[in-house]
mmCIF file of C-alpha atoms and ligand atoms in Angstrom:
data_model
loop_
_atom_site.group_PDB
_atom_site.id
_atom_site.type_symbol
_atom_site.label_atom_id
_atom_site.label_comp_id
_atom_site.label_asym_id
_atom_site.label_seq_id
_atom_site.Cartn_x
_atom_site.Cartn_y
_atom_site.Cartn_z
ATOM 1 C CA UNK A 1031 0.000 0.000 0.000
ATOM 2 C CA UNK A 1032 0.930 3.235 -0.895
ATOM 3 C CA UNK A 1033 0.228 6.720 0.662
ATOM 4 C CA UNK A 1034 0.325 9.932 -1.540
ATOM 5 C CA UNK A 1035 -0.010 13.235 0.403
ATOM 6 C CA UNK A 1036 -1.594 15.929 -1.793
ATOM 7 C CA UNK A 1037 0.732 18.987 -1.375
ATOM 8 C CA UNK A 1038 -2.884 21.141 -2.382
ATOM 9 C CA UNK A 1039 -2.979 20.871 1.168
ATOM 10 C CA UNK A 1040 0.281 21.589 2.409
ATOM 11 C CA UNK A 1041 1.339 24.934 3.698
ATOM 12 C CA UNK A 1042 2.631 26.477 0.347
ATOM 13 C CA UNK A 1043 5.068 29.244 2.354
ATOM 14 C CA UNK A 1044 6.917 26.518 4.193
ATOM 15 C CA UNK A 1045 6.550 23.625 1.650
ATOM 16 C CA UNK A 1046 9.891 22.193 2.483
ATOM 17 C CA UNK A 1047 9.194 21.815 6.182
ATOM 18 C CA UNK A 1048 6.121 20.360 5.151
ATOM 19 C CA UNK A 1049 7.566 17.622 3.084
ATOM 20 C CA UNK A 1050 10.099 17.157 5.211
ATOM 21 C CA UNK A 1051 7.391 16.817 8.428
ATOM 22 C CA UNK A 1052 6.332 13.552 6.421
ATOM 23 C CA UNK A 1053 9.516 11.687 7.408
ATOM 24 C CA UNK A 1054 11.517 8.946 5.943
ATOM 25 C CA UNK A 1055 9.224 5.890 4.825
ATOM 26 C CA UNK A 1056 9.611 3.348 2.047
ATOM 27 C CA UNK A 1057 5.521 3.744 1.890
ATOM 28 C CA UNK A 1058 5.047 7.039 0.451
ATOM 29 C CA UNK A 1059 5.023 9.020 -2.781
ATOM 30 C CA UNK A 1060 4.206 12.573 -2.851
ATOM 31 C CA UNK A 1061 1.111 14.116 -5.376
ATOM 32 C CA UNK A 1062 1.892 16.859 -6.876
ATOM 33 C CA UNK A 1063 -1.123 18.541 -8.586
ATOM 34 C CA UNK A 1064 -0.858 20.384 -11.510
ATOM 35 C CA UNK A 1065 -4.284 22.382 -12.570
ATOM 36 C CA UNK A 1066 -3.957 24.512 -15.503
ATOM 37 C CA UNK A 1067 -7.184 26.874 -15.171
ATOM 38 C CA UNK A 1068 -8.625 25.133 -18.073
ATOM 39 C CA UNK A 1069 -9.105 20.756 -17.985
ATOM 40 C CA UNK A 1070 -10.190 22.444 -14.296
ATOM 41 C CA UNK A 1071 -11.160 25.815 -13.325
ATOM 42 C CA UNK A 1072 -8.475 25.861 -10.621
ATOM 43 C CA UNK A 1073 -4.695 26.582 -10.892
ATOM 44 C CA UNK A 1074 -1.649 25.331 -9.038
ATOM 45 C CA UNK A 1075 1.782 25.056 -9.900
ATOM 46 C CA UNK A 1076 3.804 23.794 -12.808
ATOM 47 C CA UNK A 1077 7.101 23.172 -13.889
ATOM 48 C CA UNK A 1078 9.691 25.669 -12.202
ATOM 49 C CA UNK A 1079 8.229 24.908 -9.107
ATOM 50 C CA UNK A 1080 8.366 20.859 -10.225
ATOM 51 C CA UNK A 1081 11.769 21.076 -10.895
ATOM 52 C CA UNK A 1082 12.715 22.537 -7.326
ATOM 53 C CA UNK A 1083 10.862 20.240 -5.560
ATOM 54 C CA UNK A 1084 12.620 16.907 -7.053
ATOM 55 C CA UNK A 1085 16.261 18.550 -6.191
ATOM 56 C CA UNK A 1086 14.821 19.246 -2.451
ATOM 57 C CA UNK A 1087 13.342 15.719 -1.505
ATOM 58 C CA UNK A 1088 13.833 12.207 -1.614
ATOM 59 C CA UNK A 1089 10.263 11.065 -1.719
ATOM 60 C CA UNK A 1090 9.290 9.211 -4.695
ATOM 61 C CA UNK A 1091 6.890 12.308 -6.442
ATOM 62 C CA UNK A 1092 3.559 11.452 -8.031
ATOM 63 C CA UNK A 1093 2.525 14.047 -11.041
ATOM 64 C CA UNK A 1094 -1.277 14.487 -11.386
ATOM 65 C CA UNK A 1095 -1.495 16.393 -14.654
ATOM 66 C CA UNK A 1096 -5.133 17.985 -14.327
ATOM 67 C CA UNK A 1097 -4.561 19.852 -17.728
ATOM 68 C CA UNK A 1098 -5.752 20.027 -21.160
ATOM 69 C CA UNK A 1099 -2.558 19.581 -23.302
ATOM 70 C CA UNK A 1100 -0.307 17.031 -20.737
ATOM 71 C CA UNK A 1101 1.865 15.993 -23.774
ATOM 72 C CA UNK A 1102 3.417 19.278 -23.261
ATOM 73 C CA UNK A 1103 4.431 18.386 -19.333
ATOM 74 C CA UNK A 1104 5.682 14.840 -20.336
ATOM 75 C CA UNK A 1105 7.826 16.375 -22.842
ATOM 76 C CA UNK A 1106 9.195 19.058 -20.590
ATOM 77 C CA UNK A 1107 10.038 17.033 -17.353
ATOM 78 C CA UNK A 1108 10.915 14.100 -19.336
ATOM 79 C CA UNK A 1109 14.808 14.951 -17.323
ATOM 80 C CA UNK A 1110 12.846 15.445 -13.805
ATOM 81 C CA UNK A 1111 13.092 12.520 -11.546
ATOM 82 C CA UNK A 1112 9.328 11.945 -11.119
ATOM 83 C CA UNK A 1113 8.210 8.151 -10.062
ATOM 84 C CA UNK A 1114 4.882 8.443 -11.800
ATOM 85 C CA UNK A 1115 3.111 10.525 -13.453
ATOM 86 C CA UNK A 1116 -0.464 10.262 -14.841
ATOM 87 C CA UNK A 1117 -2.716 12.297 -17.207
ATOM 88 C CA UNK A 1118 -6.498 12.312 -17.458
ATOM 89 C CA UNK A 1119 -8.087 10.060 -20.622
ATOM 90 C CA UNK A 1120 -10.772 12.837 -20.755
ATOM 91 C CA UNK A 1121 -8.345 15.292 -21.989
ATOM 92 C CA UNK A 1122 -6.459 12.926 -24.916
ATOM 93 C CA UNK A 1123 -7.806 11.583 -27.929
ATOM 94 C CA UNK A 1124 -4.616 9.064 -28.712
ATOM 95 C CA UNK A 1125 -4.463 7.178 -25.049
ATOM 96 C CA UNK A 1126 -2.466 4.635 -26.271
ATOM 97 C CA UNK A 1127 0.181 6.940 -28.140
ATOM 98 C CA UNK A 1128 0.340 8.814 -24.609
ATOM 99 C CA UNK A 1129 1.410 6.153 -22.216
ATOM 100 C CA UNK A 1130 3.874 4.704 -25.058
ATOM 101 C CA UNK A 1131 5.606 7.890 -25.082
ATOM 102 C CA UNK A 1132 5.419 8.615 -21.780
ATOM 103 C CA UNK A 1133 6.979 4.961 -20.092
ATOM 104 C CA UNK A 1134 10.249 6.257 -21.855
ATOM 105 C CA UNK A 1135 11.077 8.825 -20.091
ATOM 106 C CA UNK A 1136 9.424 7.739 -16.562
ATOM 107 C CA UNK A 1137 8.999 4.999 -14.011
ATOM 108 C CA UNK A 1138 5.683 4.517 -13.795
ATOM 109 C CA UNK A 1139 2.952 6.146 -15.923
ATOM 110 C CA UNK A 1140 -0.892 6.246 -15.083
ATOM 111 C CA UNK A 1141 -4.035 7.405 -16.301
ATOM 112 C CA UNK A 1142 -6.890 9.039 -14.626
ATOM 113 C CA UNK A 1143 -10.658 8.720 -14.502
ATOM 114 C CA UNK A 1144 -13.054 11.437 -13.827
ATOM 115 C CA UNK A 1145 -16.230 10.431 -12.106
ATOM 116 C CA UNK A 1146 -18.367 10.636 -15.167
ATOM 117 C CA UNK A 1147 -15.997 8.473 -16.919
ATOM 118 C CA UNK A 1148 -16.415 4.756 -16.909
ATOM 119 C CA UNK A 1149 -14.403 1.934 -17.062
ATOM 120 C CA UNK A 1150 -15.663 0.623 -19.570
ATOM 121 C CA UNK A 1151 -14.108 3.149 -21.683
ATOM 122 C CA UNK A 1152 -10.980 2.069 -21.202
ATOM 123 C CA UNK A 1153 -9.351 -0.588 -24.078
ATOM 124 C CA UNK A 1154 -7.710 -3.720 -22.947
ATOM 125 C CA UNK A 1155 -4.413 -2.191 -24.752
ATOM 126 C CA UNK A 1156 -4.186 0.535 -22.607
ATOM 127 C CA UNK A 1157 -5.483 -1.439 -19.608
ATOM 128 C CA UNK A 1158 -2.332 -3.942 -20.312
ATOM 129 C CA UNK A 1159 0.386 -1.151 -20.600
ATOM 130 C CA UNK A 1160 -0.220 0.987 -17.488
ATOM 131 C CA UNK A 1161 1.387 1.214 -14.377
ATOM 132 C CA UNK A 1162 -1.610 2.857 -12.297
ATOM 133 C CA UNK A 1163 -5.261 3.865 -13.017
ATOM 134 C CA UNK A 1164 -6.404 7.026 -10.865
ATOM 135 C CA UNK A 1165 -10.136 6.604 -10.199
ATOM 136 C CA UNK A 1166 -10.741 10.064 -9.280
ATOM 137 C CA UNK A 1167 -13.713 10.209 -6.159
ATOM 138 C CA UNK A 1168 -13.957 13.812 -6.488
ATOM 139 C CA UNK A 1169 -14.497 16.112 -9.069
ATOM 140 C CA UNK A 1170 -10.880 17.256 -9.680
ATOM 141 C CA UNK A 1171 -9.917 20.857 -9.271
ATOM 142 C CA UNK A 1172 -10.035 21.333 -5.638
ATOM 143 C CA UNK A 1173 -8.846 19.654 -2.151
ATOM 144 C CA UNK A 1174 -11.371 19.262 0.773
ATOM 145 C CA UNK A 1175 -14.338 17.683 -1.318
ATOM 146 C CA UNK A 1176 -16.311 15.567 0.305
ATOM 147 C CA UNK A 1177 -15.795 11.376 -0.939
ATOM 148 C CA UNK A 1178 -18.118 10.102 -3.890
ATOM 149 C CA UNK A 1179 -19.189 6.621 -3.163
ATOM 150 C CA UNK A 1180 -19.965 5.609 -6.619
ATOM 151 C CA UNK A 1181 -16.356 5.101 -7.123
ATOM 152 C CA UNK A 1182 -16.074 2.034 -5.264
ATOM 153 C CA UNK A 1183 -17.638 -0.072 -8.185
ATOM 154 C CA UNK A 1184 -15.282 1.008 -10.514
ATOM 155 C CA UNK A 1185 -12.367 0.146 -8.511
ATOM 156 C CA UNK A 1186 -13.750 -3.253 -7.907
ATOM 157 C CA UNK A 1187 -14.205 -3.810 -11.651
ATOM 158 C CA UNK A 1188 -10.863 -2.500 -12.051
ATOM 159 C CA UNK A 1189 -9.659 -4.942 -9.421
ATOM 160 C CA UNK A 1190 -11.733 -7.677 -11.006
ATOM 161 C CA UNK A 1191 -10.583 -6.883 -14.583
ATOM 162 C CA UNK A 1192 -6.509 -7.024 -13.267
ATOM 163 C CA UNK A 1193 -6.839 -10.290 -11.691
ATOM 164 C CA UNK A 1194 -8.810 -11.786 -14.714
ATOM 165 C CA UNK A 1195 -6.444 -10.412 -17.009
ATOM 166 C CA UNK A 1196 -3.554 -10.567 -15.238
ATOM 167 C CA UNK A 1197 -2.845 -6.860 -15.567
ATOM 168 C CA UNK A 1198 0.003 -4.913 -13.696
ATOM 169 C CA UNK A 1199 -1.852 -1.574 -12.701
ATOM 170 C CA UNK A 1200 -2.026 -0.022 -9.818
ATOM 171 C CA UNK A 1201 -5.379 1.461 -8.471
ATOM 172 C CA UNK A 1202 -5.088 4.546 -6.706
ATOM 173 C CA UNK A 1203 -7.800 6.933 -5.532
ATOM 174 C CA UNK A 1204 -7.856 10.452 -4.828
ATOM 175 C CA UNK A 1205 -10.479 12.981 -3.414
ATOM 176 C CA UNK A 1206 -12.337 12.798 -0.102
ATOM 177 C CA UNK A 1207 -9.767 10.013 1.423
ATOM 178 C CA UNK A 1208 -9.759 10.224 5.440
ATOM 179 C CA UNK A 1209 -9.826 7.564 7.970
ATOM 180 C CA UNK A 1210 -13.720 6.720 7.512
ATOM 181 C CA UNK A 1211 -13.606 6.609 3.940
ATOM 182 C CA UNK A 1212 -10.529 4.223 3.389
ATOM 183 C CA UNK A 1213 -11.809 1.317 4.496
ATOM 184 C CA UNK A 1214 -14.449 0.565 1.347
ATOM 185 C CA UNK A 1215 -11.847 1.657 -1.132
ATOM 186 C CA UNK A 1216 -9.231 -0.875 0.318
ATOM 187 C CA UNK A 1217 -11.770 -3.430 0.516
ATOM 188 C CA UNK A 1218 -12.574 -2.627 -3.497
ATOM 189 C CA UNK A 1219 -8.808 -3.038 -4.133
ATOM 190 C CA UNK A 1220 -7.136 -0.135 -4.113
ATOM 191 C CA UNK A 1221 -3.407 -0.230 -3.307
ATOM 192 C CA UNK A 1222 -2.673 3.819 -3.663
ATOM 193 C CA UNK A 1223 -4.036 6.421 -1.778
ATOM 194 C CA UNK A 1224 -3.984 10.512 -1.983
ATOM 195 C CA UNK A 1225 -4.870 12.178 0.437
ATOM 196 C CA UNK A 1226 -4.310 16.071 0.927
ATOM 197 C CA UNK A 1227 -6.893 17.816 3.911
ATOM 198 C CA UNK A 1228 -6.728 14.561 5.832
ATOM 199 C CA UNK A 1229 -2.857 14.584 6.122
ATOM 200 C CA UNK A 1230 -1.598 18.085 5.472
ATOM 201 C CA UNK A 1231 -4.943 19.549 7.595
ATOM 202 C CA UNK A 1232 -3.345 18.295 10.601
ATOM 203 C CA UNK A 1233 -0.476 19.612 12.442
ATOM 204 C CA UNK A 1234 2.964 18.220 11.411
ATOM 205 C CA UNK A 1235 3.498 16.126 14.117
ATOM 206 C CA UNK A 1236 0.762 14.397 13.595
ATOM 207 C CA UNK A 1237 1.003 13.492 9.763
ATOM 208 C CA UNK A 1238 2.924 10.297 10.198
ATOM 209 C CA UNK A 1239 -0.181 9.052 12.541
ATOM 210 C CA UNK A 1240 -2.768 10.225 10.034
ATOM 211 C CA UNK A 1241 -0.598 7.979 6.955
ATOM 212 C CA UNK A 1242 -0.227 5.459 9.785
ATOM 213 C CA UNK A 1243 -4.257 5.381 9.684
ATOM 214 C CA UNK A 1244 -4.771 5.059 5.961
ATOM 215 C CA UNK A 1245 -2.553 1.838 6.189
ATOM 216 C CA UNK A 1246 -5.503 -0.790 6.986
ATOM 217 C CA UNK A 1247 -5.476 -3.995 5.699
HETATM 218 C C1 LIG B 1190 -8.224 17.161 -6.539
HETATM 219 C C2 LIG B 1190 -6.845 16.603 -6.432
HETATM 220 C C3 LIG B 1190 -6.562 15.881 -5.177
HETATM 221 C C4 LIG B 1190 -6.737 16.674 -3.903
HETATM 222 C C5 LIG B 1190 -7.279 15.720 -2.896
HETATM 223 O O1 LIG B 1190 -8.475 17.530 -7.842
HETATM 224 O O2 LIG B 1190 -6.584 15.707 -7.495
HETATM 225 O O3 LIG B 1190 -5.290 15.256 -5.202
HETATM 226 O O4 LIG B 1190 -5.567 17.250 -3.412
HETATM 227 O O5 LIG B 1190 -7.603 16.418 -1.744
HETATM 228 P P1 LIG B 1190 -8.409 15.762 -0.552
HETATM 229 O O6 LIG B 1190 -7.624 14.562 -0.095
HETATM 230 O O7 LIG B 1190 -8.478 16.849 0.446
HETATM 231 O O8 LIG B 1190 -9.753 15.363 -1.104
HETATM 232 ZN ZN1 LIG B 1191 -4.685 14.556 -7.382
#
């Protein structure tokens, strides 16, 4: 299982104390959300900031690209040391072309879900060449939503569709993730978790105990 805190959350004048308040643990990655004011109303931060953050941590970083044209990202962090990094299918009309690219230059690359998007949409060719699936449980564009149940059957048919396939994804969620809401999305399968409010709301001592929580088996 792994934990993604959602630096949305974070305190953005004293980000590295923030990210450093996480501590050392093989579990973590850390999700970086990039809005561009346009896939999503909101915006965030993008790639000076991206850059800066990979030289100041060691924690495996997790790009969500909530943006229109992500080829353009891909391309221009393709030197970045990011451990995933996943794009929504909503805003690409060549999935397949994407991900290709994409698994040269990175780790691990995912796609993402909105929660009007079904799985069903997604082709066994793409299903058999990612590395994670992001079922988004929230509309994306902001932290702090409140947790949309009606994404737990999707990640059970993604969890049914991996084992019956034999597929290699991961299944992470993201939006509304807190202590109450973890336990039906572990039970559906998923082995990834984001969560921004419930960690980064809290004060820093306390983070560890909050990822600590997420971790249920
Ligand atoms: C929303 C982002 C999330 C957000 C989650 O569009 O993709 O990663 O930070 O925030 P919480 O965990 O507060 O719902
Ligand atoms: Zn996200």
């Amino acid at each position: 299982m792994i934990i993604s805190p959602s630096i949305l959350s974070a305190d953005f004048m004293n980000l590295e104390t923030d990210i450093n308040s996480l501590g050392k643990r093989d579990d973590l990655w850390l999700h970086l959300d990039v809005m561009d004011g346009h896939f999503v109303p909101n915006m965030t931060f993008g790639i000076p900031i991206i850059k800066q953050l990979a030289k100041i941590t060691e924690i495996p970083l997790d790009m969500h690209l909530m943006v229109t044209n992500p080829d353009f990202h891909i391309e221009e962090l393709k030197d970045t040391k990011l451990q995933n990094v996943t794009f929504h299918v909503e805003a690409v009309s060549d999935i397949l072309a994407l991900v290709t690219k994409a698994k040269k230059y990175y780790p691990s690359v995912g796609i993402s879900i909105k929660p009007g998007t079904s799985v069903s949409s997604l082709t066994p060719d793409v299903l058999d060449l990612v590395d994670l699936i992001l079922v988004m449980s929230v509309e994306p564009g902001f932290g702090g939503q409140k947790f949309m149940p009606d994404s737990i059957q999707k990640i059970k048919d993604l969890t049914t569709l991996k084992k019956l396939n034999n597929y290699h994804y991961q299944i992470q969620v993201d939006g509304g993730i807190d202590n109450n809401t973890v336990k039906d999305v572990v039970h559906a399968g998923a082995d990834n978790l984001v969560a921004g409010s419930y960690i980064f709301g809290a004060s820093p001592d306390e983070y560890s105990n909050r990822i600590e929580s997420l971790k249920i088996k």
